[in-house]
Short mmCIF file of C-alpha atoms in Angstrom, two decimals:
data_model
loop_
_atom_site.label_atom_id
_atom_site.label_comp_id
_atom_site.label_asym_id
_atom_site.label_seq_id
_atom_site.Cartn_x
_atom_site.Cartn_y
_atom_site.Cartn_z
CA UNK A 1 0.00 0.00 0.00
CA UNK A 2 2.93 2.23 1.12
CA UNK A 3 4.46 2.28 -2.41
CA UNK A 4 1.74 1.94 -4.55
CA UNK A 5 0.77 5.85 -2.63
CA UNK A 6 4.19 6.73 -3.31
CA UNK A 7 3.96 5.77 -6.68
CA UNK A 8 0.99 7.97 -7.37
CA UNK A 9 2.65 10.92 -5.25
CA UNK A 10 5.70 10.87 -7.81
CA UNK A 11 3.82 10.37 -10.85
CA UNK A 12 1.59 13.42 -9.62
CA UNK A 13 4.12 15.45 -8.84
CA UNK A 14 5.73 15.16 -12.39
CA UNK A 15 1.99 16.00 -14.05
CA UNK A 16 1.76 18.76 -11.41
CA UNK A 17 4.96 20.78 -11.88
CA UNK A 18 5.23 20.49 -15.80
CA UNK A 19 3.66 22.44 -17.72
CA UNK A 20 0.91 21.04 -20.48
CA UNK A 21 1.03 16.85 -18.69
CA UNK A 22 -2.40 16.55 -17.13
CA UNK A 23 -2.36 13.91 -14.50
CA UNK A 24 -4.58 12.42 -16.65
CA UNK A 25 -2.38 12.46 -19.79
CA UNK A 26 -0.01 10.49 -18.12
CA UNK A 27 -2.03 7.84 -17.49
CA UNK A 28 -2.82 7.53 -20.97
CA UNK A 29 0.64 7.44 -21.82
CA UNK A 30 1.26 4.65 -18.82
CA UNK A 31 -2.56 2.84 -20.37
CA UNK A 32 0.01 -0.80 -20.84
CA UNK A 33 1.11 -0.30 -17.47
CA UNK A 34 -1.87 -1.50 -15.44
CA UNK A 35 -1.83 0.83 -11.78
CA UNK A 36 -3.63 0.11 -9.01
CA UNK A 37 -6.56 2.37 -7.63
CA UNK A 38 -4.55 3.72 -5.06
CA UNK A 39 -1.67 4.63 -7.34
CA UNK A 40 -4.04 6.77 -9.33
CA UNK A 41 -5.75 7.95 -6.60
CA UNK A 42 -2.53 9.41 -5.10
CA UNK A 43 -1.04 10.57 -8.51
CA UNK A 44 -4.49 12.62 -9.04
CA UNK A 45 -4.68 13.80 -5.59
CA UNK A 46 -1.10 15.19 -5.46
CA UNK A 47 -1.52 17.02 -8.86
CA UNK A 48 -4.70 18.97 -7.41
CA UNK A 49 -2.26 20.18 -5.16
CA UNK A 50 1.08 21.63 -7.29
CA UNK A 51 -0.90 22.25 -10.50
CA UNK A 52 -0.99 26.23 -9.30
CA UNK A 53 2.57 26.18 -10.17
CA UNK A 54 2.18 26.09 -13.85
CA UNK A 55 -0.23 28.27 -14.30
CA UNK A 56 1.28 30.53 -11.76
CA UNK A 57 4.49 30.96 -13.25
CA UNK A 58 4.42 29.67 -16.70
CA UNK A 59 0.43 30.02 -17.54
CA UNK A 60 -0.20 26.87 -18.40
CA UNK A 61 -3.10 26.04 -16.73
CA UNK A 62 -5.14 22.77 -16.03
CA UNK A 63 -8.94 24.22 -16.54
CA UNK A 64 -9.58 23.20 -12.92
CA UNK A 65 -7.12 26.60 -12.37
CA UNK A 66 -7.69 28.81 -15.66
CA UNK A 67 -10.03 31.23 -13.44
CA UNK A 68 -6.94 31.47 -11.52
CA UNK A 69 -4.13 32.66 -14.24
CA UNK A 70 -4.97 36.60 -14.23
CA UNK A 71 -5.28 37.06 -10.71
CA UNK A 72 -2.15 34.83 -9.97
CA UNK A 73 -0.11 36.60 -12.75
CA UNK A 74 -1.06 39.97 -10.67
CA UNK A 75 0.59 38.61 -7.75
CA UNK A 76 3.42 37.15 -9.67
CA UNK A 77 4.18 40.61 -11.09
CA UNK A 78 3.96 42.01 -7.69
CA UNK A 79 6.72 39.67 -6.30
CA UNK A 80 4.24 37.06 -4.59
CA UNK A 81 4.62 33.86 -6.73
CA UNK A 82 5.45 31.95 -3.97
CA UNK A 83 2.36 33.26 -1.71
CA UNK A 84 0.45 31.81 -4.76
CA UNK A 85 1.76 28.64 -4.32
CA UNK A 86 1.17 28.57 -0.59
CA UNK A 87 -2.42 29.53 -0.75
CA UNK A 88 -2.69 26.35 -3.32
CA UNK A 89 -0.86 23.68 -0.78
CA UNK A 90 -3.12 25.35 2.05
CA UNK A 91 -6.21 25.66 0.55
CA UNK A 92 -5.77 21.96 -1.34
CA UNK A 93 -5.20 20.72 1.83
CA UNK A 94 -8.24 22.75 4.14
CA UNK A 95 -10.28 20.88 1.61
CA UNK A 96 -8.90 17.49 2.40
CA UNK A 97 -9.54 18.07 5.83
CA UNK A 98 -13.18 19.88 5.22
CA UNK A 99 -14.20 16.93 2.61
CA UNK A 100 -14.76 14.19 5.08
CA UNK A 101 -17.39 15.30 7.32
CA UNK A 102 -19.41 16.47 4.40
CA UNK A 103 -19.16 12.59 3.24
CA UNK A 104 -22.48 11.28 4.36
CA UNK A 105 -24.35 14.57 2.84
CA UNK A 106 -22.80 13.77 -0.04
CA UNK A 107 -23.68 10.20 -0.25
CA UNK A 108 -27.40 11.51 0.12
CA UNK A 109 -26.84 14.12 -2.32
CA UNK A 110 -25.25 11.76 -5.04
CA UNK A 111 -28.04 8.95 -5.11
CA UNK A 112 -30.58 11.83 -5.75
CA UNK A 113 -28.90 13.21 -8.48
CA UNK A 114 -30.57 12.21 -12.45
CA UNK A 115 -29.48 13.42 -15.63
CA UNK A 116 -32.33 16.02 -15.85
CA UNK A 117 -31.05 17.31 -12.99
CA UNK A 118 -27.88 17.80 -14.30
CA UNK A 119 -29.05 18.70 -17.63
CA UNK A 120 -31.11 21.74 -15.64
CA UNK A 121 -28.16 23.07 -13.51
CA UNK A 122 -26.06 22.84 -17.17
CA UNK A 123 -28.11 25.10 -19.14
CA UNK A 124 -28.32 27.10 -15.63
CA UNK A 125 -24.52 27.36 -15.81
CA UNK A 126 -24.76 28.76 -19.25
CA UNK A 127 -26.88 31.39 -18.56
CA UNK A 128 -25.19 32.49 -15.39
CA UNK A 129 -21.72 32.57 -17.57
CA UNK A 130 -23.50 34.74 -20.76
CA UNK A 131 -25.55 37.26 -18.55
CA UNK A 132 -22.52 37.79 -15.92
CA UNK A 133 -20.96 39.38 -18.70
CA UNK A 134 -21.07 43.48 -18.82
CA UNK A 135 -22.80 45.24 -21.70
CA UNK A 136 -21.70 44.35 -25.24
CA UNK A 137 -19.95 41.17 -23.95
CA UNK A 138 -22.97 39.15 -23.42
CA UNK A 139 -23.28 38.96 -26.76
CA UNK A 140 -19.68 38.00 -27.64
CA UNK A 141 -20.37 34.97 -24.91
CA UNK A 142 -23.38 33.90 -26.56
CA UNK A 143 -21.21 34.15 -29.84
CA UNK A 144 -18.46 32.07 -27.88
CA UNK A 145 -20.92 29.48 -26.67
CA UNK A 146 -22.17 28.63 -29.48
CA UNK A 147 -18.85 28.80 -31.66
CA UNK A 148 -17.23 26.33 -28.85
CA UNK A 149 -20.28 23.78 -28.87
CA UNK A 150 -19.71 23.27 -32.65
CA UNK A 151 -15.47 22.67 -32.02
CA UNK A 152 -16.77 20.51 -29.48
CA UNK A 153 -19.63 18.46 -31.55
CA UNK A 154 -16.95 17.79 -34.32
CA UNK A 155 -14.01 16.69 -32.30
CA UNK A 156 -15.86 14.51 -29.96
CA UNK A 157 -17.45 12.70 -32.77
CA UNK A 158 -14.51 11.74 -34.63
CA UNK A 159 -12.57 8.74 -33.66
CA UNK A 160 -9.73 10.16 -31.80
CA UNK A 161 -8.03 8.66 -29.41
CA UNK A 162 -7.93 11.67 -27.02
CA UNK A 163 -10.63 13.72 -27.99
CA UNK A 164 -10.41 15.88 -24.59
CA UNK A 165 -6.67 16.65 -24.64
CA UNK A 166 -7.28 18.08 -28.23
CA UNK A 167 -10.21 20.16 -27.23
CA UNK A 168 -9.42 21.43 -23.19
CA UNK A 169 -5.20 21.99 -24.63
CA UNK A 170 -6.52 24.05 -27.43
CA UNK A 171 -9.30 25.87 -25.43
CA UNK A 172 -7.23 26.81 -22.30
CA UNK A 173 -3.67 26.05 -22.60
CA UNK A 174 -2.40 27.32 -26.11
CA UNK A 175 -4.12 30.68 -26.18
CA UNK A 176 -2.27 31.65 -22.68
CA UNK A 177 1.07 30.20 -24.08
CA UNK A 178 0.57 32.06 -27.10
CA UNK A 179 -0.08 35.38 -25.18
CA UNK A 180 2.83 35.32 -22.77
CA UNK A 181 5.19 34.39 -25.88
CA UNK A 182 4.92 38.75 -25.72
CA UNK A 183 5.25 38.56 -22.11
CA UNK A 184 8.50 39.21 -20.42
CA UNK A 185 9.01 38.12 -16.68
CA UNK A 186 12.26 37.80 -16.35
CA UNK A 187 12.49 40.70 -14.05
CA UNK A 188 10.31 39.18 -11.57
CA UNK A 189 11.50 37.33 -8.40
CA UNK A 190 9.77 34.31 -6.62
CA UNK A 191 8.99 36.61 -3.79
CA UNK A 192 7.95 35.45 -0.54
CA UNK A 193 5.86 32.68 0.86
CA UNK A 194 4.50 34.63 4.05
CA UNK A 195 0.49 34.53 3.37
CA UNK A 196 -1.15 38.39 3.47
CA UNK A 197 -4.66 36.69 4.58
CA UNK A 198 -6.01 36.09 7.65
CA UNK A 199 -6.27 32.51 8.85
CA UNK A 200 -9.94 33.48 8.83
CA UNK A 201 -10.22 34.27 5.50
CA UNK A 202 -8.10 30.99 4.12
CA UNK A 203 -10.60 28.78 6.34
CA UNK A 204 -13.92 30.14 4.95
CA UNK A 205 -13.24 30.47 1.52
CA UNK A 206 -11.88 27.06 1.65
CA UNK A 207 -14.88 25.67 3.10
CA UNK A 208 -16.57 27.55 0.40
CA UNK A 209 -14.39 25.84 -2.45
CA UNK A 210 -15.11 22.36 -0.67
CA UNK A 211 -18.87 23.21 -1.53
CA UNK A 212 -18.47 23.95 -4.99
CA UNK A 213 -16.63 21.25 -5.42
CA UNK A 214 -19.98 19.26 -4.06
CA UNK A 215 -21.36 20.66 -7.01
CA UNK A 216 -19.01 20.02 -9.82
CA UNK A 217 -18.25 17.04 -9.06
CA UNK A 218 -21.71 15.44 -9.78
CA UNK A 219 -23.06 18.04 -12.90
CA UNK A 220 -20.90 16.98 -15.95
CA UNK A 221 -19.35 19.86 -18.08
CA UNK A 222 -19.40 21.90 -14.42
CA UNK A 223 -15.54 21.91 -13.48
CA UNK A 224 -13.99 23.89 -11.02
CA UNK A 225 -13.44 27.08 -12.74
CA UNK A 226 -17.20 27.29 -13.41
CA UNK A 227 -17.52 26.35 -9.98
CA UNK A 228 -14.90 28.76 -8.84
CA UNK A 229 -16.42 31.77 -10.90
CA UNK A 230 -19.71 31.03 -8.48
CA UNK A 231 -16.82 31.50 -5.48
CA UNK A 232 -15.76 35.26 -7.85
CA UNK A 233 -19.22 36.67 -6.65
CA UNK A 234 -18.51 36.17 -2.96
CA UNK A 235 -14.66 36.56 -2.98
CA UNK A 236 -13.54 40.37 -3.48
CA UNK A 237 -9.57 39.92 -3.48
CA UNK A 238 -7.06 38.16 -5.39
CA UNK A 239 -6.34 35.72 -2.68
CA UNK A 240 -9.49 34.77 -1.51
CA UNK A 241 -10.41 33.76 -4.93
CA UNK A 242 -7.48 31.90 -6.03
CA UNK A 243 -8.11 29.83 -2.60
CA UNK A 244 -11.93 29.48 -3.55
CA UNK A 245 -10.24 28.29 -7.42
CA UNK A 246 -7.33 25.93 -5.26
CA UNK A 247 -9.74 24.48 -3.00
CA UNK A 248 -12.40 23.76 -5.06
CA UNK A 249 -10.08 22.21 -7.33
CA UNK A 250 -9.15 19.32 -4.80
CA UNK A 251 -12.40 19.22 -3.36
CA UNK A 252 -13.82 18.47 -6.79
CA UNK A 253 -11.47 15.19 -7.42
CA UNK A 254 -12.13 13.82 -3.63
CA UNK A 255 -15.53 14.14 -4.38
CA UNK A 256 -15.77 12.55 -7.73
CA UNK A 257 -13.97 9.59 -6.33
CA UNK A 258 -17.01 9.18 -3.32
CA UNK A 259 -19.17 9.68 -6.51
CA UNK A 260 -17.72 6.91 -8.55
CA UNK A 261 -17.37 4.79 -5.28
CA UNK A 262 -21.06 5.44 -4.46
CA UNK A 263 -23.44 5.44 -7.86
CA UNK A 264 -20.65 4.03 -10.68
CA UNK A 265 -20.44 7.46 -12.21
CA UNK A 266 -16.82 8.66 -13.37
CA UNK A 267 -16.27 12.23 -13.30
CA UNK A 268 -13.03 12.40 -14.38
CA UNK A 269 -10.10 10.61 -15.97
CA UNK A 270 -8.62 9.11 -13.21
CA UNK A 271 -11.52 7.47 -11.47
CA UNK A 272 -12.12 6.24 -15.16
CA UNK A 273 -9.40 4.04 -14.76
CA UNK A 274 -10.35 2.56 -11.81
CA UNK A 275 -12.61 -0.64 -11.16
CA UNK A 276 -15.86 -0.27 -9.46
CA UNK A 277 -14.83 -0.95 -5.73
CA UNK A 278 -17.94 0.17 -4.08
CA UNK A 279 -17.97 1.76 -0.99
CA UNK A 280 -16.69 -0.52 1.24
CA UNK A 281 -13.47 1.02 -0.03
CA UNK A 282 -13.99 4.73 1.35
CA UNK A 283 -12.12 4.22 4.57
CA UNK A 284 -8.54 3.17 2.62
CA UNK A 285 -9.04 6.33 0.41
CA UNK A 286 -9.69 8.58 3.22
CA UNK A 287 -6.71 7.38 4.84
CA UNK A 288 -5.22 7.91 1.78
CA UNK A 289 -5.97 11.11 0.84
CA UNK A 290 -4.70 12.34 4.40
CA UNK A 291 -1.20 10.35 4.21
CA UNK A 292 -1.06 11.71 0.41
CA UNK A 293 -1.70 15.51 1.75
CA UNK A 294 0.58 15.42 4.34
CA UNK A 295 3.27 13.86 2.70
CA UNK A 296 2.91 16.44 -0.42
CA UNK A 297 2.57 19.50 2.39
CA UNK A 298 6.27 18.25 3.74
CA UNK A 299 8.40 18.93 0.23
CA UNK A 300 6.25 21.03 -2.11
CA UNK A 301 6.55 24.28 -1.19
CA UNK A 302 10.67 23.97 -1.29
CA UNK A 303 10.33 21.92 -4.33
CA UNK A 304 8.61 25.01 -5.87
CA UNK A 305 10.39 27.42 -4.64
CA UNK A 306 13.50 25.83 -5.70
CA UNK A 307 12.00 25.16 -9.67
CA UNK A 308 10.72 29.10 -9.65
CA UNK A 309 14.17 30.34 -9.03
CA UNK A 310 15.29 28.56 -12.20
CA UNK A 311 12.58 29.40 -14.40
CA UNK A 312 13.26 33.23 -13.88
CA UNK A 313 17.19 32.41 -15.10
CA UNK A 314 15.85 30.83 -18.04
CA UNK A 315 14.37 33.50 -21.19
CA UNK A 316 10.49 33.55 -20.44
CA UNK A 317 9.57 33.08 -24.29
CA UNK A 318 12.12 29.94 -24.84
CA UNK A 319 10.13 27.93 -21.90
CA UNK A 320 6.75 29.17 -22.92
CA UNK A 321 7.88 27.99 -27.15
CA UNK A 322 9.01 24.72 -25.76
CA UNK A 323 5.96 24.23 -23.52
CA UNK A 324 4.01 24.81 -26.80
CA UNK A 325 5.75 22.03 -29.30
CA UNK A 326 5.63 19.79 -26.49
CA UNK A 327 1.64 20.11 -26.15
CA UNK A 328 1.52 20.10 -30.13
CA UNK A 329 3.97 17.08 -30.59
CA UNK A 330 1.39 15.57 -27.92
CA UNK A 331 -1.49 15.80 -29.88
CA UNK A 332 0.52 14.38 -33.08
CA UNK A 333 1.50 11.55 -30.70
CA UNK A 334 -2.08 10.94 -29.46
CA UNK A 335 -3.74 11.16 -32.85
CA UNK A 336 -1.47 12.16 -36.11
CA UNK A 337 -2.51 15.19 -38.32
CA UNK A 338 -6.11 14.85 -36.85
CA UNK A 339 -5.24 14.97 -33.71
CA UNK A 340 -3.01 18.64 -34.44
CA UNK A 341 -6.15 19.67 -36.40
CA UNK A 342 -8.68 19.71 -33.69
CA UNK A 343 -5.69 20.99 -31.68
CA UNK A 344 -5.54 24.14 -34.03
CA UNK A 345 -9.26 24.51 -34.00
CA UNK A 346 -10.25 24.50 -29.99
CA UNK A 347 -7.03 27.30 -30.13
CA UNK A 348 -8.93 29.62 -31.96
CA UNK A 349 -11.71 29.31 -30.22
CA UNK A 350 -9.97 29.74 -26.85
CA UNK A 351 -7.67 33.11 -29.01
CA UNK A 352 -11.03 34.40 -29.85
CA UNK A 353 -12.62 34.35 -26.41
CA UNK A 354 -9.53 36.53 -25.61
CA UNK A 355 -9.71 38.90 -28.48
CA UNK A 356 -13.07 39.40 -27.74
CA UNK A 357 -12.58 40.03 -23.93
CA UNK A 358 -14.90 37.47 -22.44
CA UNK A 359 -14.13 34.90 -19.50
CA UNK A 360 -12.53 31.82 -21.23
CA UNK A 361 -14.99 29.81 -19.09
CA UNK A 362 -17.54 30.57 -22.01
CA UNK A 363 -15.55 28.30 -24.07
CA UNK A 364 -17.13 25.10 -21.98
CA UNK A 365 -19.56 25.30 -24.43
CA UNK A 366 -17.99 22.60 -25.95
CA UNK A 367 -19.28 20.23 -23.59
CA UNK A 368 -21.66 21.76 -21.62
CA UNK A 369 -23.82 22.19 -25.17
CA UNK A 370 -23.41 18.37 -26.17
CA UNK A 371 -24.56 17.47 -22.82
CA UNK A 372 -27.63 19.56 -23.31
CA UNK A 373 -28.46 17.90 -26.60
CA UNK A 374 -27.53 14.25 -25.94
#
């Protein structure tokens, strides 16, 4: 058991730290190597946990953090990179700790839940994102919406071996990689760790993330950003939202595995991978999921530290250009030409939401649309 956890913690601290691997890319790319649950488990737990860095430093984001990227990059340019990180590792791990008494509300919560509900709180989701918009832009999300459900129709019904890389890559990674190719940080220090919120603050609005991450993890298309950008209207500083964004982010994956454990449903990649267990198995994953978060808590923040001090001595455009063959040689390796095609197209998509000014979270359309109509 004791290796298999530290199996997943090193695999998860790979995905988390480099830019463009999703924890669940890797286990594609490990799919003839046949882990156990608790491997996966660990590896998908840990990565909820360092996948700030990334988008903190190099803006590559996972979409469970794109809400975070601006307000991060704010605190980056202010000399607080490392604070970022810090409010990720504490707020990951508040919603470790806040997770497991909600358990048996949850279990109630889960068995109630039917596809028309989900289907309601979906189309719900797409209103709130189109009429939060100010002005003019509610159009342009509309416009986004719609242009990012018909990206989304077409690559999900070819037969690609990893439709979802393709389409989340080109939606939320490439478009920030492209943009801070005329970005220059190389000015900027790490800064310091020391937190510039109350312990008051960091508890509450991880409590609140640990809610919304109730929520997303049993509506499909309804990840943690969108959950997170419910968090925006309650949280009115940089901080408190990125730990709303962190929180909910881990909250969301302990969740889905209760969820899968409980009903059968997968919510994500990882659980996907995993053979129905039932629930019998909770305890060993809640045991788990506290070794995995302390253990992470011990040598991430050093880690981080350690890899942001060498980014800043390394030209900011020559990381972000290698970070963006990498993800394109990915999606060559996952699927050929096609596979760089439907790359290309969710990128203008994602390029256009930014043109155009709206929240990138618009460009969920591409599943949240599908869902609707299937």
């Amino acid at each position: 058991m004791l290796r298999e956890l530290l199996l997943g913690v090193l695999f998860g601290t790979f995905t988390g730290l480099t830019p463009g691997i999703h924890v669940n890319t890797l286990a594609v790319l490990l799919n003839e190597v046949l882990l156990p649950p608790l491997t996966l488990f660990s590896m998908g737990l840990t990565h909820t946990y360092l996948d700030a860095f990334p988008s903190t430093f190099l803006g590559v984001p996972d979409e469970g953090t794109a809400l975070g990227i601006l307000p991060a990059h704010r605190l980056v340019l202010a000399g607080k990179g490392m604070e970022v990180v810090r409010i990720a590792l504490y707020s990951s791990f508040l919603a470790t700790l806040l997770f497991i008494p909600l358990i048996p509300l949850y279990l109630v919560i889960a068995t109630m839940y039917t596809s028309k509900v989900g289907k309601t709180a979906v189309l719900l989701l797409i209103l709130l994102l189109v009429f939060t918009e100010k002005g003019m832009k509610k159009l342009w999300a509309a416009f986004i919406v719609i242009l990012s459900s018909l990206v989304g129709f077409v690559i999900l019904g070819l037969p690609l071996t990893e439709p979802l890389y393709h389409l989340l890559t080109g939606l939320f990674g490439v478009p920030v990689i492209l943009a801070a190719l005329f970005y220059e940080t190389s000015k900027v220090s790490p800064g310091s760790a020391e937190l510039e919120m109350s312990i008051r603050r960091l508890l509450s609005f991880s409590f609140l993330g640990t809610l919304l991450g109730m929520v997303a993890s049993l509506v499909p298309a309804f990840t943690s950003s969108q959950a997170a950008l419910i968090g925006s209207f309650f949280s009115r500083d940089e901080r408190s939202f990125l730990t709303v964004v962190y929180s909910t982010n881990t909250a969301n994956f302990l969740f889905s595995l209760v969820n899968f454990l409980e009903t059968g449903r997968a919510r994500n990649g990882i659980v996907m991978r995993m053979p129905p267990m039932g629930l019998s198995a909770l305890p060993v994953f809640l045991l788990a999921s506290l070794f995995v978060g302390i253990l992470v808590m011990l040598y991430a923040e050093s880690v981080s530290k350690m890899l942001a001090s060498s980014i800043f001595k390394i030209p900011y455009k020559a990381i972000n250009l290698g970070v963006l063959v990498s993800l394109l040689i990915l999606s060559v390796y996952f699927d050929g030409i096609a596979g760089a095609l439907a790359l290309a197209a969710s990128s203008i998509v994602g390029l256009l939401a930014v043109l155009l000014g709206v929240r990138r979270t618009n460009c969920m359309g591409a599943l949240m649309v599908p869902i609707l109509v299937g």
